[in-house]
Coordinates of C-alpha atoms and ligand atoms in Angstrom, one line a residue:
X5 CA 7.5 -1.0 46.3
X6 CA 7.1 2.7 46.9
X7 CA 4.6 3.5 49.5
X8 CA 3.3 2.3 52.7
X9 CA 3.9 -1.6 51.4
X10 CA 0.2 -2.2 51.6
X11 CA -1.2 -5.3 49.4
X12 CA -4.7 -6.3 48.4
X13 CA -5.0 -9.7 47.3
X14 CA -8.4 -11.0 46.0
X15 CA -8.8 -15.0 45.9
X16 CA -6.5 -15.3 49.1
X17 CA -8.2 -18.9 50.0
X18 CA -7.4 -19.8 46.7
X19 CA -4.1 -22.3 45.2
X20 CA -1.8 -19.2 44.4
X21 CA -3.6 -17.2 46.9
X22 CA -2.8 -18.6 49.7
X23 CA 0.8 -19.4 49.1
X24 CA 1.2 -15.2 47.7
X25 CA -0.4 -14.4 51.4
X26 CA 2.3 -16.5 53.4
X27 CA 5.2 -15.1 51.1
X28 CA 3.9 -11.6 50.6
X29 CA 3.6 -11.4 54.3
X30 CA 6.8 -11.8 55.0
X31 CA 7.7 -8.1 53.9
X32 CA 4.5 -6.1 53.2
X33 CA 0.8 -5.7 55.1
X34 CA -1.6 -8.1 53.2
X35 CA -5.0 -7.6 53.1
X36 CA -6.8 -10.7 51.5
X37 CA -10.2 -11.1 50.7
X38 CA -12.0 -13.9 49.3
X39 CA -15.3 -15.3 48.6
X40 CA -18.1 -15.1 50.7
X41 CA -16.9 -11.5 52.1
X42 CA -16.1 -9.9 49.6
X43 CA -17.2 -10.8 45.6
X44 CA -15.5 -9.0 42.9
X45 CA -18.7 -9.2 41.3
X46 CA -20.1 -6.5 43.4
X47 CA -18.2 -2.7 41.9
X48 CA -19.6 -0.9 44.9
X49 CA -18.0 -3.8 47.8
X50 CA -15.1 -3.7 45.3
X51 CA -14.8 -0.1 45.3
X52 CA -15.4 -0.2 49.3
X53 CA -13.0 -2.7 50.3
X54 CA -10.3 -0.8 47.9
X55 CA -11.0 2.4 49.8
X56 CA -10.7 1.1 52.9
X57 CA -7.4 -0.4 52.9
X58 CA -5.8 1.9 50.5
X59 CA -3.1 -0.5 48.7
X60 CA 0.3 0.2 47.5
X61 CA -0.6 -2.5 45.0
X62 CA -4.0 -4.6 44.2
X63 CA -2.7 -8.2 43.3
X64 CA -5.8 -9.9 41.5
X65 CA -6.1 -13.9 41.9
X66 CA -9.6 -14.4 42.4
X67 CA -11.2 -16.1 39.2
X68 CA -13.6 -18.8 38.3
X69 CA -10.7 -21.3 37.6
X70 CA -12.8 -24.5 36.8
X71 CA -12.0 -24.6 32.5
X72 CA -14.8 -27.0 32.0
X73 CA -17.5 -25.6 34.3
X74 CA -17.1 -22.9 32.0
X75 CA -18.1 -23.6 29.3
X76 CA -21.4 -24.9 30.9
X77 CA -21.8 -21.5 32.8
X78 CA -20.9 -19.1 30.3
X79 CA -22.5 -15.9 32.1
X80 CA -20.9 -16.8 35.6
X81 CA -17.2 -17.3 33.9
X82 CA -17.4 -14.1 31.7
X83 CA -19.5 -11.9 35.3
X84 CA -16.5 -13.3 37.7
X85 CA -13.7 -13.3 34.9
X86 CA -14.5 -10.6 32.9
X87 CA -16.7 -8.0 34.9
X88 CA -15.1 -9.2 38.1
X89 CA -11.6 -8.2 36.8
X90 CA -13.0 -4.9 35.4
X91 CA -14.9 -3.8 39.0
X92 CA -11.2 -4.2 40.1
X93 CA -9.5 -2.1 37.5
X94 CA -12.4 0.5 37.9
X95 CA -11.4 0.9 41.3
X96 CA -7.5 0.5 40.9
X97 CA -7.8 3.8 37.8
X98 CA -9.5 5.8 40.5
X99 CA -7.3 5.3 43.1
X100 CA -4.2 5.3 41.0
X101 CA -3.5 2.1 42.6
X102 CA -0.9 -0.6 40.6
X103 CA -2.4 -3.8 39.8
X104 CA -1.0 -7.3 39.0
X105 CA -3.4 -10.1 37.3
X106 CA -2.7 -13.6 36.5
X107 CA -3.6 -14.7 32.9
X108 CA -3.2 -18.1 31.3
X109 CA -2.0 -19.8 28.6
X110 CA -5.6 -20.1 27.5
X111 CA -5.3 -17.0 26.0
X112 CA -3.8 -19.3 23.1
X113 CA -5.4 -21.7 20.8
X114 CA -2.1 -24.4 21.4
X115 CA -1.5 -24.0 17.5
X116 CA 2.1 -22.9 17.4
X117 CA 4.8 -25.2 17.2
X118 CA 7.0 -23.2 19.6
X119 CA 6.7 -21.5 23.1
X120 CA 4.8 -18.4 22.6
X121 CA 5.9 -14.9 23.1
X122 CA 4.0 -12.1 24.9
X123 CA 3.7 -10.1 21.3
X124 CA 2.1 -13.5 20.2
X125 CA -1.5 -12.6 19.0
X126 CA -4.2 -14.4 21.9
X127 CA -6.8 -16.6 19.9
X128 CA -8.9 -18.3 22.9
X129 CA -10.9 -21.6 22.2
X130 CA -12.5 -21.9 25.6
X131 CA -15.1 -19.8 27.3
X132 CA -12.3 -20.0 30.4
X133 CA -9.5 -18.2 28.2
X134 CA -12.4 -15.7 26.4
X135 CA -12.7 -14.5 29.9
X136 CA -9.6 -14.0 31.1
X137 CA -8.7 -12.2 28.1
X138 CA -11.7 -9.9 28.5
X139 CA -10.0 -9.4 32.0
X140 CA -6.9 -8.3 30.4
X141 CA -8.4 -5.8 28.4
X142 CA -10.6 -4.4 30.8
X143 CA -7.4 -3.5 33.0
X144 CA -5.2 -2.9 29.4
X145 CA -7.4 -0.4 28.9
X146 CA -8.5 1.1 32.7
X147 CA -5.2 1.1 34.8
X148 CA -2.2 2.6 33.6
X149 CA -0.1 1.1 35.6
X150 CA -0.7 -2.7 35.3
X151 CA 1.0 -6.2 34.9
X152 CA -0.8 -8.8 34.0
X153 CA 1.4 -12.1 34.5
X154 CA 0.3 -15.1 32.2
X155 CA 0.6 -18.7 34.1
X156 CA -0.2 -22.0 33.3
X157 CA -0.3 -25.8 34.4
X158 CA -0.6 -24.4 37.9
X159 CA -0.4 -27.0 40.8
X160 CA 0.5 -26.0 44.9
X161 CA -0.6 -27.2 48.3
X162 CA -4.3 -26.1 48.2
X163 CA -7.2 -26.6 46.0
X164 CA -7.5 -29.0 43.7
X165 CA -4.8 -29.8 40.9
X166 CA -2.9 -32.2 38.5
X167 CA -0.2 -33.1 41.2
X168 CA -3.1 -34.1 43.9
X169 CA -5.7 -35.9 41.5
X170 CA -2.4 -38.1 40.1
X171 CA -1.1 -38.8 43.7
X172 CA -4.6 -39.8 44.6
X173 CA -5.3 -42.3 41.6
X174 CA -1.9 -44.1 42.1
X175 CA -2.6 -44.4 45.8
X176 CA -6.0 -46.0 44.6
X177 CA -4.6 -48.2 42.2
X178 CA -1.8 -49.2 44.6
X179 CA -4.3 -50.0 47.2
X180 CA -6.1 -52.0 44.8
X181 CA -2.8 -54.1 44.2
X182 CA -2.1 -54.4 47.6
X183 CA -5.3 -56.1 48.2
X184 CA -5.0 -58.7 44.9
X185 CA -7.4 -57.2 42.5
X186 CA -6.5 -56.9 38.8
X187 CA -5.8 -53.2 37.7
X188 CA -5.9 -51.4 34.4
X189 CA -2.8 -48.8 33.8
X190 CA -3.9 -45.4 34.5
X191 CA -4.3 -43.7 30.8
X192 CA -2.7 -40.0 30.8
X193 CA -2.2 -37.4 28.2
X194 CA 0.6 -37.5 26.2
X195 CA -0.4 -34.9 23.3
X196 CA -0.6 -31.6 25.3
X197 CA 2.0 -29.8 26.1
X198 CA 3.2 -27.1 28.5
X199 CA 4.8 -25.8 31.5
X200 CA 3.8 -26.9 34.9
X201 CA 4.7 -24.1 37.6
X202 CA 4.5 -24.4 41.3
X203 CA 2.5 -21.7 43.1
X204 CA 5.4 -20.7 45.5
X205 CA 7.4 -20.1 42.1
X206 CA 5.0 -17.9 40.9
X207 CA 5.2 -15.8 44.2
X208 CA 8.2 -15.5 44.7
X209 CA 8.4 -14.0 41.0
X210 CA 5.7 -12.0 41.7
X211 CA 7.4 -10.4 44.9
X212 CA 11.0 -9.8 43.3
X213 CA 8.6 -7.9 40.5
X214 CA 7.3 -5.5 43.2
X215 CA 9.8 -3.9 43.2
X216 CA 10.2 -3.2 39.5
X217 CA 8.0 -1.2 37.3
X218 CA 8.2 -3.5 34.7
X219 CA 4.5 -2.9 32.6
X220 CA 1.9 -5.0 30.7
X221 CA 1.9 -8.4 29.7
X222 CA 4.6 -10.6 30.8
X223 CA 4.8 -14.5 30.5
X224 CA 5.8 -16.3 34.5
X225 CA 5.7 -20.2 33.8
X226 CA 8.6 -22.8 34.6
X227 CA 11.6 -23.5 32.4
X228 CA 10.8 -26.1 30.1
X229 CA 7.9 -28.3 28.8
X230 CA 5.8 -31.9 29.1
X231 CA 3.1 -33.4 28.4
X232 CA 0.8 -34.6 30.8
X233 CA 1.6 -38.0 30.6
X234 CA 5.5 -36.6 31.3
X235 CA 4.3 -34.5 34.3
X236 CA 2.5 -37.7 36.0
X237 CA 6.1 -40.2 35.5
X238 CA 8.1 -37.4 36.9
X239 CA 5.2 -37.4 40.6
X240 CA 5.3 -40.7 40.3
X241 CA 9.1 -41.0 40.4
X242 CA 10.1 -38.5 42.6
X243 CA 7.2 -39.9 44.8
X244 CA 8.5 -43.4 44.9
X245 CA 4.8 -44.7 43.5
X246 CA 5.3 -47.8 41.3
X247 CA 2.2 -47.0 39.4
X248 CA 1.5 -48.7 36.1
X249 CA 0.6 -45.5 34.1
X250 CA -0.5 -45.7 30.0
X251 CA 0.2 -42.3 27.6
X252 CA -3.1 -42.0 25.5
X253 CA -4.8 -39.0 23.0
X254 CA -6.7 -36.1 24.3
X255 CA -9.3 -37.6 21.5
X256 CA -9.5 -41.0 25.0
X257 CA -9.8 -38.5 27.0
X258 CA -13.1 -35.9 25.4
X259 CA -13.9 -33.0 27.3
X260 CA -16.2 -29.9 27.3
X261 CA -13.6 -27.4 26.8
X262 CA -11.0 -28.1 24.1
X263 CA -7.6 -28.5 25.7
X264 CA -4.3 -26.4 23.4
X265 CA -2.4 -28.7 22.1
X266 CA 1.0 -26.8 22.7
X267 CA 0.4 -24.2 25.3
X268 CA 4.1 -23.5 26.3
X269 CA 4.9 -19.7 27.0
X270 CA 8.3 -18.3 27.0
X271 CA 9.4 -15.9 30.0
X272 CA 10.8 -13.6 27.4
X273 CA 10.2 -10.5 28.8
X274 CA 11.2 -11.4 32.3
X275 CA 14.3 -12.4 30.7
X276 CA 14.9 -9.6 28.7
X277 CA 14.1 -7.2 31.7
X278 CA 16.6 -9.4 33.7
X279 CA 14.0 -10.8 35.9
X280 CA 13.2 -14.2 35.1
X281 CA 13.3 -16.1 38.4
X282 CA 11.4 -19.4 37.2
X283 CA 13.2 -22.5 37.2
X284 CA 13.0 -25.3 35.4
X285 CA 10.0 -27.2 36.0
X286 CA 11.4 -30.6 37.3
X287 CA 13.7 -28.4 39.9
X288 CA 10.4 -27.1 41.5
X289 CA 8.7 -30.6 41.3
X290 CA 11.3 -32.1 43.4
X291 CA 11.1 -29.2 45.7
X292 CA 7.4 -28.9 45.8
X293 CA 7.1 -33.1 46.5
X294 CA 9.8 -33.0 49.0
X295 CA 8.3 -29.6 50.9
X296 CA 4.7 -31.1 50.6
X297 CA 5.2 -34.7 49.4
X298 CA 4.1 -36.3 53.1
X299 CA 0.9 -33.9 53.2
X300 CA -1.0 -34.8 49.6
Ligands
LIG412 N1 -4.9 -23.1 38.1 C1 -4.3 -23.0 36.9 O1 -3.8 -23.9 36.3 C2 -4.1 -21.6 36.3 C3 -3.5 -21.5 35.1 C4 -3.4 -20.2 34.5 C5 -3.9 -19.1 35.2 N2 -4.5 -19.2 36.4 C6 -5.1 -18.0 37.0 O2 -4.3 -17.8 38.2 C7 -5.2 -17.3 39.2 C8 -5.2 -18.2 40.5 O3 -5.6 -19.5 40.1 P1 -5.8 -20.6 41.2 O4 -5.6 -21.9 40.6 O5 -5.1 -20.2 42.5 O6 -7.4 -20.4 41.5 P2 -8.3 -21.0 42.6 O7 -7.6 -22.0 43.5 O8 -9.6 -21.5 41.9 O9 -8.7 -19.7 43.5 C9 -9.5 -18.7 43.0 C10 -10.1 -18.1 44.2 O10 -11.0 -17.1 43.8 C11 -12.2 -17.2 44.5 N3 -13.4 -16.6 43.8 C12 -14.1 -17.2 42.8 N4 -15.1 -16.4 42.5 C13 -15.0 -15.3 43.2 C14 -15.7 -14.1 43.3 N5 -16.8 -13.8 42.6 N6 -15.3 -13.1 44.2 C15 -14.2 -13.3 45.0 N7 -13.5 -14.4 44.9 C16 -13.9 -15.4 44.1 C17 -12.4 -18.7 44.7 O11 -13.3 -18.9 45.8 P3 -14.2 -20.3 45.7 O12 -13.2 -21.4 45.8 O13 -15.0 -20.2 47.0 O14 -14.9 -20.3 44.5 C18 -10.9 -19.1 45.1 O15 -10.7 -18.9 46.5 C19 -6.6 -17.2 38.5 O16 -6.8 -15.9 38.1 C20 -6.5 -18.1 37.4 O17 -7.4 -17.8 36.3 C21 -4.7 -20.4 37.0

Protein backbone atom coordinates (compact mmCIF):
# COMPACT_ATOMS: atom_id res chain seq x y z
CA UNK A 1 0.00 0.00 0.00
CA UNK A 2 1.57 3.26 -0.95
CA UNK A 3 1.42 5.86 1.75
CA UNK A 4 1.50 6.14 5.37
CA UNK A 5 -0.34 2.45 5.79
CA UNK A 6 -3.24 4.16 7.35
CA UNK A 7 -6.76 2.09 7.27
CA UNK A 8 -10.29 3.16 8.02
CA UNK A 9 -12.53 0.47 8.63
CA UNK A 10 -16.32 1.10 9.25
CA UNK A 11 -18.34 -1.86 10.94
CA UNK A 12 -15.23 -2.88 13.03
CA UNK A 13 -17.52 -4.64 15.85
CA UNK A 14 -18.99 -6.37 13.23
CA UNK A 15 -18.38 -10.50 11.89
CA UNK A 16 -15.70 -9.54 9.15
CA UNK A 17 -14.96 -6.40 10.99
CA UNK A 18 -13.48 -7.51 13.75
CA UNK A 19 -11.49 -10.35 12.37
CA UNK A 20 -10.10 -7.50 9.27
CA UNK A 21 -9.05 -5.26 12.57
CA UNK A 22 -6.94 -8.09 14.24
CA UNK A 23 -5.33 -9.08 10.76
CA UNK A 24 -5.00 -5.60 9.30
CA UNK A 25 -3.35 -4.66 12.46
CA UNK A 26 -0.75 -6.68 12.17
CA UNK A 27 0.98 -4.43 9.38
CA UNK A 28 -0.91 -1.11 8.93
CA UNK A 29 -2.53 1.62 11.64
CA UNK A 30 -6.36 0.76 11.83
CA UNK A 31 -8.73 3.13 12.68
CA UNK A 32 -12.19 1.41 13.16
CA UNK A 33 -15.30 2.95 13.78
CA UNK A 34 -18.58 1.49 14.47
CA UNK A 35 -22.00 2.15 15.54
CA UNK A 36 -22.94 4.22 18.09
CA UNK A 37 -19.75 6.71 17.39
CA UNK A 38 -19.77 7.03 14.33
CA UNK A 39 -22.98 6.24 11.74
CA UNK A 40 -22.34 6.30 8.15
CA UNK A 41 -25.65 7.71 7.87
CA UNK A 42 -24.45 11.07 9.01
CA UNK A 43 -22.16 12.72 5.43
CA UNK A 44 -20.86 15.46 7.70
CA UNK A 45 -19.49 12.71 10.90
CA UNK A 46 -18.58 10.65 7.73
CA UNK A 47 -16.79 13.38 6.15
CA UNK A 48 -15.26 14.39 9.69
CA UNK A 49 -14.02 11.11 10.84
CA UNK A 50 -12.42 10.75 7.13
CA UNK A 51 -10.53 14.03 7.62
CA UNK A 52 -9.30 13.32 10.64
CA UNK A 53 -7.48 10.21 10.24
CA UNK A 54 -6.53 10.69 6.71
CA UNK A 55 -6.46 6.93 5.32
CA UNK A 56 -4.25 5.36 2.86
CA UNK A 57 -7.38 3.26 2.21
CA UNK A 58 -11.21 3.39 3.52
CA UNK A 59 -12.17 -0.40 3.89
CA UNK A 60 -16.15 -0.28 4.11
CA UNK A 61 -17.91 -3.25 6.20
CA UNK A 62 -20.53 -1.50 8.03
CA UNK A 63 -24.01 -2.55 6.58
CA UNK A 64 -27.43 -3.39 7.77
CA UNK A 65 -26.72 -7.25 7.23
CA UNK A 66 -30.03 -8.73 8.64
CA UNK A 67 -31.70 -9.98 4.78
CA UNK A 68 -35.07 -10.43 6.30
CA UNK A 69 -35.29 -7.30 8.56
CA UNK A 70 -34.99 -5.76 5.33
CA UNK A 71 -37.45 -6.26 3.71
CA UNK A 72 -39.70 -5.12 6.67
CA UNK A 73 -37.47 -1.82 6.93
CA UNK A 74 -37.12 -0.88 3.55
CA UNK A 75 -35.99 2.87 4.24
CA UNK A 76 -33.41 1.95 7.04
CA UNK A 77 -31.68 -0.96 4.59
CA UNK A 78 -31.65 1.30 1.43
CA UNK A 79 -30.47 4.93 4.25
CA UNK A 80 -27.57 2.51 5.91
CA UNK A 81 -26.87 0.36 2.62
CA UNK A 82 -27.33 2.63 -0.03
CA UNK A 83 -26.87 6.38 1.33
CA UNK A 84 -24.57 5.07 3.98
CA UNK A 85 -22.14 3.58 1.35
CA UNK A 86 -22.52 6.78 -0.80
CA UNK A 87 -21.66 9.36 2.41
CA UNK A 88 -18.51 7.14 2.25
CA UNK A 89 -17.63 7.37 -1.36
CA UNK A 90 -18.50 11.19 -1.16
CA UNK A 91 -15.85 11.50 1.16
CA UNK A 92 -13.28 8.90 -0.22
CA UNK A 93 -13.70 11.18 -4.12
CA UNK A 94 -12.73 14.14 -2.20
CA UNK A 95 -9.96 12.97 -0.49
CA UNK A 96 -8.71 10.80 -3.32
CA UNK A 97 -8.76 8.20 -0.76
CA UNK A 98 -9.03 4.20 -2.24
CA UNK A 99 -11.93 2.33 -1.06
CA UNK A 100 -12.77 -1.44 -0.71
CA UNK A 101 -16.61 -2.53 -0.13
CA UNK A 102 -18.01 -5.91 0.46
CA UNK A 103 -20.97 -6.86 -1.86
CA UNK A 104 -22.92 -10.14 -1.83
CA UNK A 105 -24.16 -12.67 -3.82
CA UNK A 106 -27.53 -11.03 -3.48
CA UNK A 107 -26.75 -8.98 -6.13
CA UNK A 108 -28.06 -12.13 -8.14
CA UNK A 109 -31.45 -13.60 -8.48
CA UNK A 110 -29.84 -17.48 -7.91
CA UNK A 111 -31.21 -18.25 -11.55
CA UNK A 112 -28.07 -19.44 -13.34
CA UNK A 113 -27.09 -22.83 -13.38
CA UNK A 114 -23.43 -22.18 -12.96
CA UNK A 115 -21.18 -20.03 -10.64
CA UNK A 116 -21.52 -16.51 -11.68
CA UNK A 117 -18.93 -14.29 -13.15
CA UNK A 118 -18.25 -10.64 -12.22
CA UNK A 119 -19.43 -9.47 -15.96
CA UNK A 120 -22.62 -11.38 -14.91
CA UNK A 121 -25.49 -8.88 -15.15
CA UNK A 122 -26.88 -8.24 -11.06
CA UNK A 123 -30.74 -8.87 -10.93
CA UNK A 124 -31.52 -8.41 -6.98
CA UNK A 125 -34.80 -10.07 -5.52
CA UNK A 126 -34.41 -8.80 -2.04
CA UNK A 127 -34.58 -5.29 -0.61
CA UNK A 128 -30.98 -6.55 1.18
CA UNK A 129 -29.23 -7.10 -2.43
CA UNK A 130 -31.19 -3.73 -3.99
CA UNK A 131 -29.19 -2.02 -1.50
CA UNK A 132 -26.05 -3.18 -1.70
CA UNK A 133 -26.12 -2.78 -5.25
CA UNK A 134 -27.26 0.83 -4.91
CA UNK A 135 -23.93 0.91 -2.78
CA UNK A 136 -21.92 -0.30 -5.62
CA UNK A 137 -23.00 2.13 -7.82
CA UNK A 138 -22.85 4.94 -5.70
CA UNK A 139 -18.95 4.26 -5.22
CA UNK A 140 -18.85 2.88 -9.23
CA UNK A 141 -19.72 6.02 -10.05
CA UNK A 142 -17.95 8.49 -7.04
CA UNK A 143 -14.37 6.98 -6.38
CA UNK A 144 -12.18 6.22 -9.01
CA UNK A 145 -10.26 4.17 -7.43
CA UNK A 146 -12.40 1.46 -5.88
CA UNK A 147 -12.83 -2.40 -5.25
CA UNK A 148 -15.73 -3.63 -4.32
CA UNK A 149 -15.27 -7.47 -3.23
CA UNK A 150 -18.51 -9.56 -3.54
CA UNK A 151 -18.91 -12.25 -0.50
CA UNK A 152 -21.33 -14.63 0.45
CA UNK A 153 -22.47 -17.37 3.05
CA UNK A 154 -20.34 -15.48 5.56
CA UNK A 155 -19.82 -17.18 9.01
CA UNK A 156 -16.64 -16.22 11.74
CA UNK A 157 -16.27 -15.89 15.45
CA UNK A 158 -18.64 -12.93 16.13
CA UNK A 159 -22.08 -12.00 15.49
CA UNK A 160 -24.55 -14.14 14.59
CA UNK A 161 -24.29 -16.87 11.74
CA UNK A 162 -25.04 -20.24 10.07
CA UNK A 163 -22.09 -22.11 11.88
CA UNK A 164 -23.31 -20.76 15.50
CA UNK A 165 -27.23 -21.08 15.05
CA UNK A 166 -26.47 -24.96 13.79
CA UNK A 167 -23.98 -25.67 16.68
CA UNK A 168 -26.51 -24.25 18.98
CA UNK A 169 -29.67 -26.40 17.74
CA UNK A 170 -27.66 -29.72 17.85
CA UNK A 171 -26.37 -28.91 21.27
CA UNK A 172 -30.21 -28.38 22.09
CA UNK A 173 -31.30 -31.39 20.53
CA UNK A 174 -28.42 -33.37 22.06
CA UNK A 175 -29.35 -32.12 25.45
CA UNK A 176 -32.82 -33.12 24.82
CA UNK A 177 -31.55 -36.78 24.12
CA UNK A 178 -29.41 -36.85 26.95
CA UNK A 179 -32.25 -36.23 29.16
CA UNK A 180 -34.78 -39.10 27.44
CA UNK A 181 -37.14 -36.86 25.57
CA UNK A 182 -38.20 -37.83 22.01
CA UNK A 183 -36.66 -35.47 19.20
CA UNK A 184 -37.64 -34.57 15.76
CA UNK A 185 -34.56 -34.40 13.16
CA UNK A 186 -33.52 -30.98 12.59
CA UNK A 187 -34.91 -29.97 8.92
CA UNK A 188 -32.14 -27.93 6.83
CA UNK A 189 -32.04 -26.61 3.41
CA UNK A 190 -30.95 -28.71 0.83
CA UNK A 191 -32.10 -26.58 -2.45
CA UNK A 192 -29.84 -23.48 -2.08
CA UNK A 193 -26.67 -23.32 -3.00
CA UNK A 194 -23.42 -21.44 -2.54
CA UNK A 195 -20.18 -20.81 -1.08
CA UNK A 196 -19.64 -20.56 2.61
CA UNK A 197 -16.41 -18.37 3.35
CA UNK A 198 -14.81 -17.85 6.73
CA UNK A 199 -14.25 -14.19 7.69
CA UNK A 200 -10.39 -14.66 8.38
CA UNK A 201 -10.35 -15.95 4.57
CA UNK A 202 -11.85 -12.99 3.41
CA UNK A 203 -9.08 -10.89 5.29
CA UNK A 204 -6.43 -12.24 4.57
CA UNK A 205 -7.58 -11.85 0.77
CA UNK A 206 -8.38 -8.53 1.33
CA UNK A 207 -4.80 -7.74 2.85
CA UNK A 208 -2.68 -9.53 0.06
CA UNK A 209 -5.07 -7.16 -2.38
CA UNK A 210 -3.60 -4.02 -0.69
CA UNK A 211 -1.05 -4.19 -2.17
CA UNK A 212 -2.35 -4.50 -5.67
CA UNK A 213 -4.24 -2.03 -7.66
CA UNK A 214 -6.47 -4.43 -8.94
CA UNK A 215 -9.98 -2.21 -9.81
CA UNK A 216 -13.77 -2.71 -9.60
CA UNK A 217 -15.75 -5.65 -9.01
CA UNK A 218 -14.16 -8.74 -8.08
CA UNK A 219 -15.87 -12.00 -6.72
CA UNK A 220 -13.83 -13.28 -2.94
CA UNK A 221 -15.86 -16.47 -1.86
CA UNK A 222 -14.49 -20.08 -0.99
CA UNK A 223 -13.61 -22.73 -3.51
CA UNK A 224 -16.48 -24.79 -4.09
CA UNK A 225 -20.27 -25.12 -3.31
CA UNK A 226 -23.26 -26.67 -0.86
CA UNK A 227 -26.25 -26.45 0.03
CA UNK A 228 -27.28 -25.63 3.40
CA UNK A 229 -28.20 -28.89 4.32
CA UNK A 230 -24.35 -29.94 3.07
CA UNK A 231 -22.86 -27.01 5.11
CA UNK A 232 -24.66 -28.21 8.48
CA UNK A 233 -23.28 -32.33 7.98
CA UNK A 234 -19.85 -31.02 7.29
CA UNK A 235 -20.19 -28.71 11.43
CA UNK A 236 -21.70 -31.46 12.53
CA UNK A 237 -19.01 -33.89 11.45
CA UNK A 238 -15.96 -32.08 11.88
CA UNK A 239 -17.68 -31.12 15.31
CA UNK A 240 -18.07 -34.65 16.47
CA UNK A 241 -22.14 -33.80 17.04
CA UNK A 242 -24.26 -36.93 16.37
CA UNK A 243 -27.15 -34.87 15.36
CA UNK A 244 -30.08 -36.41 13.64
CA UNK A 245 -30.37 -33.70 10.85
CA UNK A 246 -33.41 -33.88 7.83
CA UNK A 247 -32.63 -32.02 4.08
CA UNK A 248 -36.02 -30.19 3.36
CA UNK A 249 -37.35 -27.35 0.50
CA UNK A 250 -36.79 -23.70 1.01
CA UNK A 251 -40.79 -23.91 0.11
CA UNK A 252 -40.71 -25.84 4.56
CA UNK A 253 -38.83 -23.29 5.29
CA UNK A 254 -40.99 -19.65 3.94
CA UNK A 255 -39.34 -16.56 4.59
CA UNK A 256 -39.69 -12.74 4.04
CA UNK A 257 -36.96 -12.31 1.73
CA UNK A 258 -36.73 -14.89 -1.12
CA UNK A 259 -33.53 -16.84 -0.77
CA UNK A 260 -31.36 -17.51 -4.67
CA UNK A 261 -31.57 -20.62 -5.44
CA UNK A 262 -27.91 -20.99 -6.86
CA UNK A 263 -25.90 -18.09 -5.50
CA UNK A 264 -22.36 -19.53 -6.25
CA UNK A 265 -19.73 -16.79 -7.46
CA UNK A 266 -16.59 -17.63 -9.20
CA UNK A 267 -13.24 -15.83 -8.05
CA UNK A 268 -12.55 -15.29 -11.66
CA UNK A 269 -10.91 -12.23 -11.62
CA UNK A 270 -8.80 -12.93 -8.65
CA UNK A 271 -7.67 -15.78 -10.55
CA UNK A 272 -7.09 -14.18 -13.60
CA UNK A 273 -5.09 -11.36 -11.83
CA UNK A 274 -3.19 -14.20 -10.05
CA UNK A 275 -4.61 -13.36 -6.71
CA UNK A 276 -7.02 -15.81 -5.70
CA UNK A 277 -6.12 -16.82 -2.15
CA UNK A 278 -9.60 -18.54 -1.15
CA UNK A 279 -9.53 -22.03 -0.41
CA UNK A 280 -11.82 -24.45 -0.66
CA UNK A 281 -14.63 -24.15 1.57
CA UNK A 282 -14.35 -27.44 3.63
CA UNK A 283 -10.36 -26.60 4.20
CA UNK A 284 -11.43 -23.38 6.06
CA UNK A 285 -14.30 -25.15 7.98
CA UNK A 286 -11.94 -27.56 9.54
CA UNK A 287 -9.66 -24.73 10.28
CA UNK A 288 -12.23 -22.28 11.39
CA UNK A 289 -13.94 -25.39 13.91
CA UNK A 290 -10.58 -26.41 15.07
CA UNK A 291 -9.30 -22.44 15.72
CA UNK A 292 -12.83 -21.68 17.30
CA UNK A 293 -14.58 -25.02 17.68
CA UNK A 294 -14.20 -25.04 21.82
CA UNK A 295 -15.53 -21.29 21.93
CA UNK A 296 -19.15 -21.45 19.96
N1 LIG B 1 -22.94 -11.92 6.55
C1 LIG B 1 -22.97 -12.38 5.29
O1 LIG B 1 -23.30 -13.55 5.04
C2 LIG B 1 -22.58 -11.46 4.15
C3 LIG B 1 -22.67 -11.96 2.85
C4 LIG B 1 -22.32 -11.13 1.79
C5 LIG B 1 -21.89 -9.83 2.01
N2 LIG B 1 -21.83 -9.37 3.29
C6 LIG B 1 -21.39 -7.97 3.50
O2 LIG B 1 -20.16 -8.02 4.21
C7 LIG B 1 -20.09 -6.91 5.12
C8 LIG B 1 -19.80 -7.41 6.53
O3 LIG B 1 -20.84 -8.30 6.92
P1 LIG B 1 -20.92 -8.83 8.43
O4 LIG B 1 -21.62 -10.13 8.39
O5 LIG B 1 -19.59 -8.69 9.08
O6 LIG B 1 -21.92 -7.74 9.05
P2 LIG B 1 -22.29 -7.49 10.58
O7 LIG B 1 -21.68 -8.53 11.46
O8 LIG B 1 -23.76 -7.27 10.62
O9 LIG B 1 -21.52 -6.13 10.89
C9 LIG B 1 -21.95 -4.91 10.35
C10 LIG B 1 -21.52 -3.82 11.31
O10 LIG B 1 -22.01 -2.57 10.78
C11 LIG B 1 -22.57 -1.84 11.86
N3 LIG B 1 -23.55 -0.87 11.39
C12 LIG B 1 -24.86 -1.07 11.08
N4 LIG B 1 -25.44 0.10 10.77
C13 LIG B 1 -24.48 1.06 10.85
C14 LIG B 1 -24.47 2.46 10.68
N5 LIG B 1 -25.58 3.14 10.31
N6 LIG B 1 -23.31 3.13 10.88
C15 LIG B 1 -22.19 2.48 11.25
N7 LIG B 1 -22.14 1.15 11.46
C16 LIG B 1 -23.28 0.44 11.26
C17 LIG B 1 -23.21 -2.92 12.72
O11 LIG B 1 -23.48 -2.40 14.02
P3 LIG B 1 -24.74 -3.01 14.85
O12 LIG B 1 -24.43 -4.46 15.06
O13 LIG B 1 -24.71 -2.19 16.10
O14 LIG B 1 -25.94 -2.79 14.01
C18 LIG B 1 -22.13 -4.00 12.71
O15 LIG B 1 -21.14 -3.77 13.71
C19 LIG B 1 -21.41 -6.17 4.98
O16 LIG B 1 -21.22 -5.07 4.12
C20 LIG B 1 -22.35 -7.17 4.35
O17 LIG B 1 -23.36 -6.55 3.57
C21 LIG B 1 -22.15 -10.15 4.37
Amino acid sequence: MAGTGKIFLTGHRGQLGSDLLTILSEKYEVAGFDLPELDICNEQAVLDAMRIVRPDVAIHTAAYTDVDGCESNRETAMTVNAVGTHNLALACAEMGTRLIYYSTDYVFDGTKAEAYLETDQPNPKTTYGLSKLAGERAIEVLVENHLIMRIAWVYGRTGRNFVKTMIHLGRQQLDRIGRGDNVTPLKVVDDQFGNPTWTVDIAQQTMALLDSDLRGVVHATSEGETSWYGFASGIFHLMDMPVSLMPCTTEDFPRPAPRPKRSSLENSRLKAAGKNLMRDHRDALEQFIKTEGLEL
